mmCIF file of C-alpha atoms and ligand atoms in Angstrom:
data_model
loop_
_atom_site.group_PDB
_atom_site.id
_atom_site.type_symbol
_atom_site.label_atom_id
_atom_site.label_comp_id
_atom_site.label_asym_id
_atom_site.label_seq_id
_atom_site.Cartn_x
_atom_site.Cartn_y
_atom_site.Cartn_z
ATOM 1 C CA MET A 1291 -46.043 37.597 -3.640
ATOM 2 C CA THR A 1292 -43.329 36.785 -6.100
ATOM 3 C CA GLY A 1293 -40.761 38.554 -3.923
ATOM 4 C CA LYS A 1294 -41.792 36.546 -0.887
ATOM 5 C CA PHE A 1295 -41.686 33.332 -2.874
ATOM 6 C CA ASN A 1296 -38.200 34.093 -4.135
ATOM 7 C CA PHE A 1297 -37.048 34.937 -0.625
ATOM 8 C CA ASP A 1298 -38.275 31.579 0.672
ATOM 9 C CA LEU A 1299 -36.721 29.764 -2.224
ATOM 10 C CA PHE A 1300 -33.413 31.542 -1.635
ATOM 11 C CA GLY A 1301 -33.640 30.675 2.048
ATOM 12 C CA ALA A 1302 -34.262 27.029 1.252
ATOM 13 C CA VAL A 1303 -31.380 26.885 -1.226
ATOM 14 C CA ALA A 1304 -29.030 28.570 1.233
ATOM 15 C CA LEU A 1305 -30.063 26.223 4.013
ATOM 16 C CA THR A 1306 -29.527 23.209 1.761
ATOM 17 C CA ALA A 1307 -26.082 24.521 0.814
ATOM 18 C CA VAL A 1308 -25.146 24.946 4.471
ATOM 19 C CA LEU A 1309 -26.350 21.416 5.237
ATOM 20 C CA VAL A 1310 -24.426 19.956 2.298
ATOM 21 C CA VAL A 1311 -21.237 21.772 3.265
ATOM 22 C CA SER A 1312 -21.437 20.768 6.913
ATOM 23 C CA THR A 1313 -22.299 17.142 6.059
ATOM 24 C CA THR A 1314 -19.373 17.018 3.645
ATOM 25 C CA SER A 1315 -16.911 18.399 6.180
ATOM 26 C CA LEU A 1316 -18.200 16.043 8.854
ATOM 27 C CA HIS A 1317 -17.708 13.123 6.490
ATOM 28 C CA ALA A 1318 -14.276 14.393 5.505
ATOM 29 C CA GLN A 1319 -13.258 13.788 9.095
ATOM 30 C CA SER A 1320 -14.292 10.139 9.116
ATOM 31 C CA ILE A 1321 -11.665 7.551 8.289
ATOM 32 C CA GLU A 1322 -14.237 5.457 6.389
ATOM 33 C CA GLU A 1323 -14.844 8.364 4.020
ATOM 34 C CA LYS A 1324 -11.134 8.987 3.533
ATOM 35 C CA THR A 1325 -10.404 5.346 2.758
ATOM 36 C CA GLN A 1326 -13.427 4.688 0.526
ATOM 37 C CA VAL A 1327 -11.463 5.557 -2.613
ATOM 38 C CA CYS A 1328 -8.745 3.014 -1.705
ATOM 39 C CA ALA A 1329 -11.182 0.089 -1.847
ATOM 40 C CA GLY A 1330 -11.704 0.556 -5.581
ATOM 41 C CA CYS A 1331 -8.182 -0.744 -6.192
ATOM 42 C CA HIS A 1332 -6.895 -2.284 -2.937
ATOM 43 C CA GLY A 1333 -10.179 -4.190 -2.528
ATOM 44 C CA VAL A 1334 -13.358 -3.911 -0.452
ATOM 45 C CA ASP A 1335 -12.311 -7.135 1.319
ATOM 46 C CA GLY A 1336 -8.563 -6.473 1.151
ATOM 47 C CA LYS A 1337 -8.078 -8.488 -2.037
ATOM 48 C CA PRO A 1338 -6.719 -6.071 -4.663
ATOM 49 C CA ALA A 1339 -8.676 -5.527 -7.892
ATOM 50 C CA ASP A 1340 -5.613 -6.386 -9.977
ATOM 51 C CA LYS A 1341 -2.618 -8.650 -9.350
ATOM 52 C CA THR A 1342 -0.123 -5.831 -9.759
ATOM 53 C CA ILE A 1343 -1.822 -3.839 -6.947
ATOM 54 C CA PRO A 1344 -0.369 -4.605 -3.496
ATOM 55 C CA VAL A 1345 -2.267 -5.876 -0.458
ATOM 56 C CA ILE A 1346 -2.412 -3.098 2.154
ATOM 57 C CA TRP A 1347 -4.801 -4.741 4.651
ATOM 58 C CA GLY A 1348 -2.750 -5.934 7.619
ATOM 59 C CA GLN A 1349 0.437 -4.298 6.286
ATOM 60 C CA GLN A 1350 2.728 -2.689 8.899
ATOM 61 C CA ALA A 1351 1.501 0.804 9.859
ATOM 62 C CA GLY A 1352 4.969 2.376 9.858
ATOM 63 C CA TYR A 1353 5.602 1.059 6.367
ATOM 64 C CA ILE A 1354 2.238 2.258 4.965
ATOM 65 C CA TYR A 1355 2.933 5.711 6.372
ATOM 66 C CA ILE A 1356 6.435 5.861 4.816
ATOM 67 C CA GLU A 1357 5.068 4.830 1.407
ATOM 68 C CA LEU A 1358 2.274 7.438 1.442
ATOM 69 C CA ARG A 1359 4.832 10.065 2.455
ATOM 70 C CA ASP A 1360 7.229 8.946 -0.303
ATOM 71 C CA PHE A 1361 4.466 8.939 -2.932
ATOM 72 C CA LYS A 1362 3.535 12.486 -1.892
ATOM 73 C CA ARG A 1363 7.157 13.653 -2.021
ATOM 74 C CA GLY A 1364 7.623 11.926 -5.364
ATOM 75 C CA ASP A 1365 10.487 9.826 -3.948
ATOM 76 C CA ARG A 1366 8.457 6.764 -4.955
ATOM 77 C CA LYS A 1367 7.021 7.396 -8.398
ATOM 78 C CA SER A 1368 3.523 6.231 -9.317
ATOM 79 C CA ASP A 1369 1.131 7.991 -11.682
ATOM 80 C CA ILE A 1370 -1.707 6.452 -9.670
ATOM 81 C CA MET A 1371 -0.607 6.835 -6.038
ATOM 82 C CA GLN A 1372 1.146 10.221 -6.307
ATOM 83 C CA PRO A 1373 -2.022 12.277 -6.957
ATOM 84 C CA ILE A 1374 -3.888 10.338 -4.250
ATOM 85 C CA ALA A 1375 -1.204 10.911 -1.598
ATOM 86 C CA SER A 1376 -0.507 14.518 -2.608
ATOM 87 C CA SER A 1377 -3.724 15.777 -0.987
ATOM 88 C CA MET A 1378 -2.986 14.037 2.331
ATOM 89 C CA GLU A 1379 -1.566 15.698 5.420
ATOM 90 C CA ARG A 1380 0.728 13.834 7.796
ATOM 91 C CA ASP A 1381 -2.098 13.209 10.296
ATOM 92 C CA ASP A 1382 -4.246 11.681 7.545
ATOM 93 C CA MET A 1383 -1.427 9.407 6.446
ATOM 94 C CA GLN A 1384 -0.836 8.220 9.996
ATOM 95 C CA ALA A 1385 -4.543 7.603 10.635
ATOM 96 C CA ILE A 1386 -4.962 5.789 7.315
ATOM 97 C CA ALA A 1387 -1.855 3.678 7.978
ATOM 98 C CA GLU A 1388 -3.199 2.697 11.419
ATOM 99 C CA TYR A 1389 -6.615 1.931 9.951
ATOM 100 C CA PHE A 1390 -5.343 -0.479 7.302
ATOM 101 C CA SER A 1391 -2.724 -2.097 9.554
ATOM 102 C CA LYS A 1392 -5.493 -3.205 11.940
ATOM 103 C CA LYS A 1393 -7.390 -5.105 9.228
ATOM 104 C CA SER A 1394 -6.586 -8.754 8.733
ATOM 105 C CA TRP A 1395 -4.347 -9.808 5.852
ATOM 106 C CA PRO A 1396 -6.448 -11.403 3.079
ATOM 107 C CA ASP A 1397 -5.771 -14.891 1.743
ATOM 108 C CA LEU A 1398 -5.140 -14.454 -1.973
ATOM 109 C CA GLY A 1399 -5.182 -18.223 -2.432
ATOM 110 C CA GLN A 1400 -1.720 -18.315 -4.008
ATOM 111 C CA PRO A 1401 -0.133 -21.787 -4.130
ATOM 112 C CA ARG A 1402 2.803 -22.812 -1.929
ATOM 113 C CA ALA A 1403 6.054 -22.928 -3.897
ATOM 114 C CA SER A 1404 7.492 -26.326 -4.881
ATOM 115 C CA LYS A 1405 10.419 -27.749 -2.890
ATOM 116 C CA GLU A 1406 12.837 -26.785 -5.650
ATOM 117 C CA ILE A 1407 11.654 -23.137 -5.693
ATOM 118 C CA SER A 1408 11.547 -22.954 -1.878
ATOM 119 C CA ASP A 1409 15.120 -24.259 -1.656
ATOM 120 C CA ARG A 1410 16.295 -21.722 -4.184
ATOM 121 C CA ALA A 1411 14.539 -18.896 -2.277
ATOM 122 C CA SER A 1412 15.981 -20.100 1.054
ATOM 123 C CA ASN A 1413 19.503 -20.137 -0.379
ATOM 124 C CA ALA A 1414 19.049 -16.573 -1.675
ATOM 125 C CA ASN A 1415 17.747 -15.547 1.736
ATOM 126 C CA ARG A 1416 20.787 -17.145 3.392
ATOM 127 C CA SER A 1417 23.236 -15.199 1.246
ATOM 128 C CA ILE A 1418 21.418 -11.820 1.302
ATOM 129 C CA GLY A 1419 19.795 -12.110 4.722
ATOM 130 C CA CYS A 1420 16.280 -10.883 3.857
ATOM 131 C CA THR A 1421 14.926 -12.251 7.131
ATOM 132 C CA GLY A 1422 17.485 -10.171 9.055
ATOM 133 C CA CYS A 1423 15.185 -7.222 8.273
ATOM 134 C CA HIS A 1424 11.869 -8.709 7.142
ATOM 135 C CA LEU A 1425 11.888 -11.174 10.098
ATOM 136 C CA ASP A 1426 11.590 -14.967 10.269
ATOM 137 C CA GLN A 1427 8.077 -15.332 8.883
ATOM 138 C CA PHE A 1428 8.558 -12.385 6.479
ATOM 139 C CA GLN A 1429 5.931 -10.633 8.589
ATOM 140 C CA GLY A 1430 7.833 -7.330 8.803
ATOM 141 C CA ASP A 1431 7.693 -4.843 11.653
ATOM 142 C CA GLY A 1432 7.349 -1.064 11.924
ATOM 143 C CA THR A 1433 8.747 0.467 8.746
ATOM 144 C CA ILE A 1434 9.786 -2.962 7.360
ATOM 145 C CA PRO A 1435 7.014 -4.386 5.152
ATOM 146 C CA ARG A 1436 5.335 -7.753 5.439
ATOM 147 C CA LEU A 1437 6.103 -9.823 2.340
ATOM 148 C CA ALA A 1438 4.389 -13.112 3.289
ATOM 149 C CA GLY A 1439 1.325 -13.713 1.126
ATOM 150 C CA GLN A 1440 1.800 -10.533 -0.930
ATOM 151 C CA SER A 1441 0.668 -10.753 -4.560
ATOM 152 C CA LYS A 1442 3.273 -12.584 -6.650
ATOM 153 C CA GLU A 1443 2.840 -10.265 -9.654
ATOM 154 C CA TYR A 1444 3.245 -7.199 -7.434
ATOM 155 C CA LEU A 1445 6.353 -8.618 -5.710
ATOM 156 C CA THR A 1446 7.902 -9.372 -9.095
ATOM 157 C CA LYS A 1447 7.089 -5.883 -10.354
ATOM 158 C CA THR A 1448 8.322 -3.970 -7.321
ATOM 159 C CA MET A 1449 11.565 -5.987 -6.939
ATOM 160 C CA GLY A 1450 12.181 -5.316 -10.639
ATOM 161 C CA ASP A 1451 11.493 -1.612 -10.010
ATOM 162 C CA PHE A 1452 14.012 -1.564 -7.128
ATOM 163 C CA ARG A 1453 16.526 -3.277 -9.410
ATOM 164 C CA THR A 1454 16.238 -0.628 -12.168
ATOM 165 C CA ARG A 1455 15.872 2.093 -9.481
ATOM 166 C CA ALA A 1456 12.504 3.022 -11.046
ATOM 167 C CA ARG A 1457 11.482 2.600 -7.389
ATOM 168 C CA GLY A 1458 14.068 4.904 -5.881
ATOM 169 C CA ASN A 1459 12.770 5.521 -2.372
ATOM 170 C CA ASN A 1460 15.103 3.020 -0.722
ATOM 171 C CA PRO A 1461 18.543 2.826 -2.378
ATOM 172 C CA GLY A 1462 19.608 0.086 0.091
ATOM 173 C CA MET A 1463 16.845 -2.243 -1.155
ATOM 174 C CA SER A 1464 17.868 -1.429 -4.736
ATOM 175 C CA ASP A 1465 21.483 -2.414 -3.978
ATOM 176 C CA LEU A 1466 20.287 -5.724 -2.480
ATOM 177 C CA MET A 1467 18.034 -6.469 -5.472
ATOM 178 C CA ILE A 1468 20.866 -5.684 -7.898
ATOM 179 C CA ALA A 1469 23.076 -8.097 -5.934
ATOM 180 C CA THR A 1470 20.459 -10.867 -6.344
ATOM 181 C CA ALA A 1471 20.298 -12.922 -9.560
ATOM 182 C CA PRO A 1472 17.055 -12.570 -11.593
ATOM 183 C CA ASP A 1473 16.308 -16.314 -11.211
ATOM 184 C CA ASP A 1474 16.643 -15.992 -7.438
ATOM 185 C CA LEU A 1475 14.277 -13.004 -7.424
ATOM 186 C CA ALA A 1476 11.724 -15.000 -9.439
ATOM 187 C CA ALA A 1477 12.018 -17.844 -6.903
ATOM 188 C CA LEU A 1478 11.638 -15.377 -4.009
ATOM 189 C CA SER A 1479 8.435 -13.874 -5.515
ATOM 190 C CA GLU A 1480 6.913 -17.316 -5.905
ATOM 191 C CA TYR A 1481 8.015 -18.469 -2.466
ATOM 192 C CA LEU A 1482 6.915 -15.316 -0.589
ATOM 193 C CA SER A 1483 3.504 -15.162 -2.302
ATOM 194 C CA GLY A 1484 2.770 -18.725 -1.192
ATOM 195 C CA LEU A 1485 3.540 -18.101 2.508
HETATM 196 C C1 LIG B 2367 -6.612 3.564 -8.983
HETATM 197 C C2 LIG B 2367 -6.078 2.513 -8.148
HETATM 198 C C3 LIG B 2367 -5.601 2.854 -6.748
HETATM 199 C C4 LIG B 2367 -6.264 3.577 -5.766
HETATM 200 C C5 LIG B 2367 -7.608 4.261 -5.859
HETATM 201 C C6 LIG B 2367 -5.396 3.535 -4.590
HETATM 202 N N1 LIG B 2367 -4.266 2.810 -4.853
HETATM 203 FE FE1 LIG B 2367 -2.708 2.507 -3.579
HETATM 204 N N2 LIG B 2367 -1.660 1.570 -5.065
HETATM 205 C C7 LIG B 2367 -2.127 1.337 -6.338
HETATM 206 C C8 LIG B 2367 -1.056 0.765 -7.147
HETATM 207 C C9 LIG B 2367 -1.134 0.361 -8.607
HETATM 208 C C10 LIG B 2367 0.073 0.659 -6.295
HETATM 209 C C11 LIG B 2367 1.468 0.172 -6.674
HETATM 210 C C12 LIG B 2367 2.272 1.339 -7.202
HETATM 211 C C13 LIG B 2367 3.595 0.920 -7.786
HETATM 212 O O1 LIG B 2367 4.384 0.263 -7.115
HETATM 213 O O2 LIG B 2367 3.845 1.259 -8.929
HETATM 214 C C14 LIG B 2367 -0.355 1.153 -4.987
HETATM 215 C C15 LIG B 2367 0.465 1.195 -3.878
HETATM 216 C C16 LIG B 2367 0.055 1.586 -2.624
HETATM 217 C C17 LIG B 2367 0.845 1.484 -1.419
HETATM 218 C C18 LIG B 2367 2.225 0.877 -1.299
HETATM 219 C C19 LIG B 2367 2.081 -0.571 -0.814
HETATM 220 C C20 LIG B 2367 3.353 -1.350 -0.799
HETATM 221 O O3 LIG B 2367 3.281 -2.549 -0.486
HETATM 222 O O4 LIG B 2367 4.408 -0.796 -1.096
HETATM 223 C C21 LIG B 2367 0.098 1.996 -0.404
HETATM 224 C C22 LIG B 2367 0.497 2.107 1.060
HETATM 225 C C23 LIG B 2367 -1.158 2.425 -0.961
HETATM 226 N N3 LIG B 2367 -1.172 2.161 -2.313
HETATM 227 C C24 LIG B 2367 -2.187 2.991 -0.233
HETATM 228 C C25 LIG B 2367 -3.373 3.474 -0.782
HETATM 229 C C26 LIG B 2367 -4.382 4.193 -0.029
HETATM 230 C C27 LIG B 2367 -4.305 4.473 1.450
HETATM 231 C C28 LIG B 2367 -5.366 4.543 -0.919
HETATM 232 C C29 LIG B 2367 -6.614 5.362 -0.654
HETATM 233 C C30 LIG B 2367 -6.433 6.637 0.012
HETATM 234 C C31 LIG B 2367 -4.963 4.023 -2.225
HETATM 235 N N4 LIG B 2367 -3.753 3.392 -2.093
HETATM 236 C C32 LIG B 2367 -5.696 4.156 -3.383
HETATM 237 C C33 LIG B 2367 -3.393 1.620 -6.810
HETATM 238 C C34 LIG B 2367 -4.346 2.378 -6.151
HETATM 239 C C1 LIG B 2368 18.772 -4.144 5.554
HETATM 240 C C2 LIG B 2368 17.363 -4.501 5.694
HETATM 241 C C3 LIG B 2368 16.722 -5.238 4.523
HETATM 242 C C4 LIG B 2368 17.144 -6.407 3.925
HETATM 243 C C5 LIG B 2368 18.389 -7.230 4.214
HETATM 244 C C6 LIG B 2368 16.129 -6.711 2.921
HETATM 245 N N1 LIG B 2368 15.151 -5.773 2.936
HETATM 246 FE FE1 LIG B 2368 13.538 -5.702 1.716
HETATM 247 N N2 LIG B 2368 13.005 -3.915 2.497
HETATM 248 C C7 LIG B 2368 13.632 -3.275 3.539
HETATM 249 C C8 LIG B 2368 12.972 -2.014 3.793
HETATM 250 C C9 LIG B 2368 13.321 -0.999 4.869
HETATM 251 C C10 LIG B 2368 11.912 -1.920 2.851
HETATM 252 C C11 LIG B 2368 10.939 -0.759 2.684
HETATM 253 C C12 LIG B 2368 11.519 0.216 1.690
HETATM 254 C C13 LIG B 2368 10.630 1.403 1.521
HETATM 255 O O1 LIG B 2368 10.543 2.199 2.454
HETATM 256 O O2 LIG B 2368 9.999 1.532 0.488
HETATM 257 C C14 LIG B 2368 11.973 -3.133 2.055
HETATM 258 C C15 LIG B 2368 11.094 -3.407 1.025
HETATM 259 C C16 LIG B 2368 11.042 -4.610 0.340
HETATM 260 C C17 LIG B 2368 10.043 -4.960 -0.643
HETATM 261 C C18 LIG B 2368 8.874 -4.095 -1.077
HETATM 262 C C19 LIG B 2368 7.615 -4.562 -0.395
HETATM 263 C C20 LIG B 2368 6.391 -3.842 -0.861
HETATM 264 O O3 LIG B 2368 5.321 -4.074 -0.295
HETATM 265 O O4 LIG B 2368 6.481 -3.060 -1.802
HETATM 266 C C21 LIG B 2368 10.335 -6.224 -1.074
HETATM 267 C C22 LIG B 2368 9.571 -7.032 -2.109
HETATM 268 C C23 LIG B 2368 11.522 -6.658 -0.379
HETATM 269 N N3 LIG B 2368 11.924 -5.650 0.488
HETATM 270 C C24 LIG B 2368 12.130 -7.874 -0.555
HETATM 271 C C25 LIG B 2368 13.332 -8.241 0.039
HETATM 272 C C26 LIG B 2368 14.024 -9.468 -0.256
HETATM 273 C C27 LIG B 2368 13.515 -10.548 -1.187
HETATM 274 C C28 LIG B 2368 15.198 -9.444 0.453
HETATM 275 C C29 LIG B 2368 16.336 -10.439 0.426
HETATM 276 C C30 LIG B 2368 16.833 -10.836 -0.910
HETATM 277 C C31 LIG B 2368 15.204 -8.198 1.216
HETATM 278 N N4 LIG B 2368 14.070 -7.492 0.937
HETATM 279 C C32 LIG B 2368 16.191 -7.801 2.083
HETATM 280 C C33 LIG B 2368 14.712 -3.742 4.240
HETATM 281 C C34 LIG B 2368 15.468 -4.860 3.901
#
């Protein structure tokens, strides 16, 4: 009796284990499951949980892919994003990049810059030529990121990181940021966030 009972119990446990494993691996293949963790910081509605976390909803797919790749390689350092990207394969990164690029960019409700700040930002753009790469509306394309409407605090942080080369994954952007005066960078952050 006891032996039979144990056999059934074992059978039930084994069956449950098989079900759990197969459900988990099925879920692991769904993009929703893979991107669930992202929402905790980048926002369930695309609005990041903190101002220093970038918007990724509606960002250019090519750019998202490059960043995930660079976080994984360690070319772009981040104690938070490196461990997350390190478990991703190239196919995952591409699928995740596509997934987020198709969402619509959230309105963070950041104010438009004053005329004085906008003029200062436009002059800096004229001398450095940001729009030559980031395009007229700062909407980006392919591997060039959208900057329009990005979080002001994040823009300030990441341009500062390029400047000190703490963000070292694009030496060309670092050179441009070093060539731009700190006051102009502050004006650009304010201007871009309000677009
Ligand atoms: C614990 C919070 C957290 C989680 C979870 C998280 N991120 Fe991030 N992510 C950040 C922070 C903070 C940064 C900015 C890093 C920096 O520049 O120092 C960032 C940066 C990024 C960037 C670069 C964006 C840009 O404009 O350069 C991408 C792409 C990104 N994350 C994608 C993802 C994806 C995809 C997931 C889920 C698989 C994810 N993140 C999960 C906090 C998080
Ligand atoms: C020669 C082309 C080029 C020019 C000119 C240029 N950028 Fe960029 N920028 C890039 C590329 C490419 C990246 C993505 C780098 C990477 O892969 O991480 C980038 C990234 C950025 C980022 C990071 C965005 C994010 O989500 O983390 C900011 C901010 C930025 N650029 C601002 C500017 C500003 C402001 C100017 C003008 C003063 C400018 N760029 C001029 C090519 C350019």
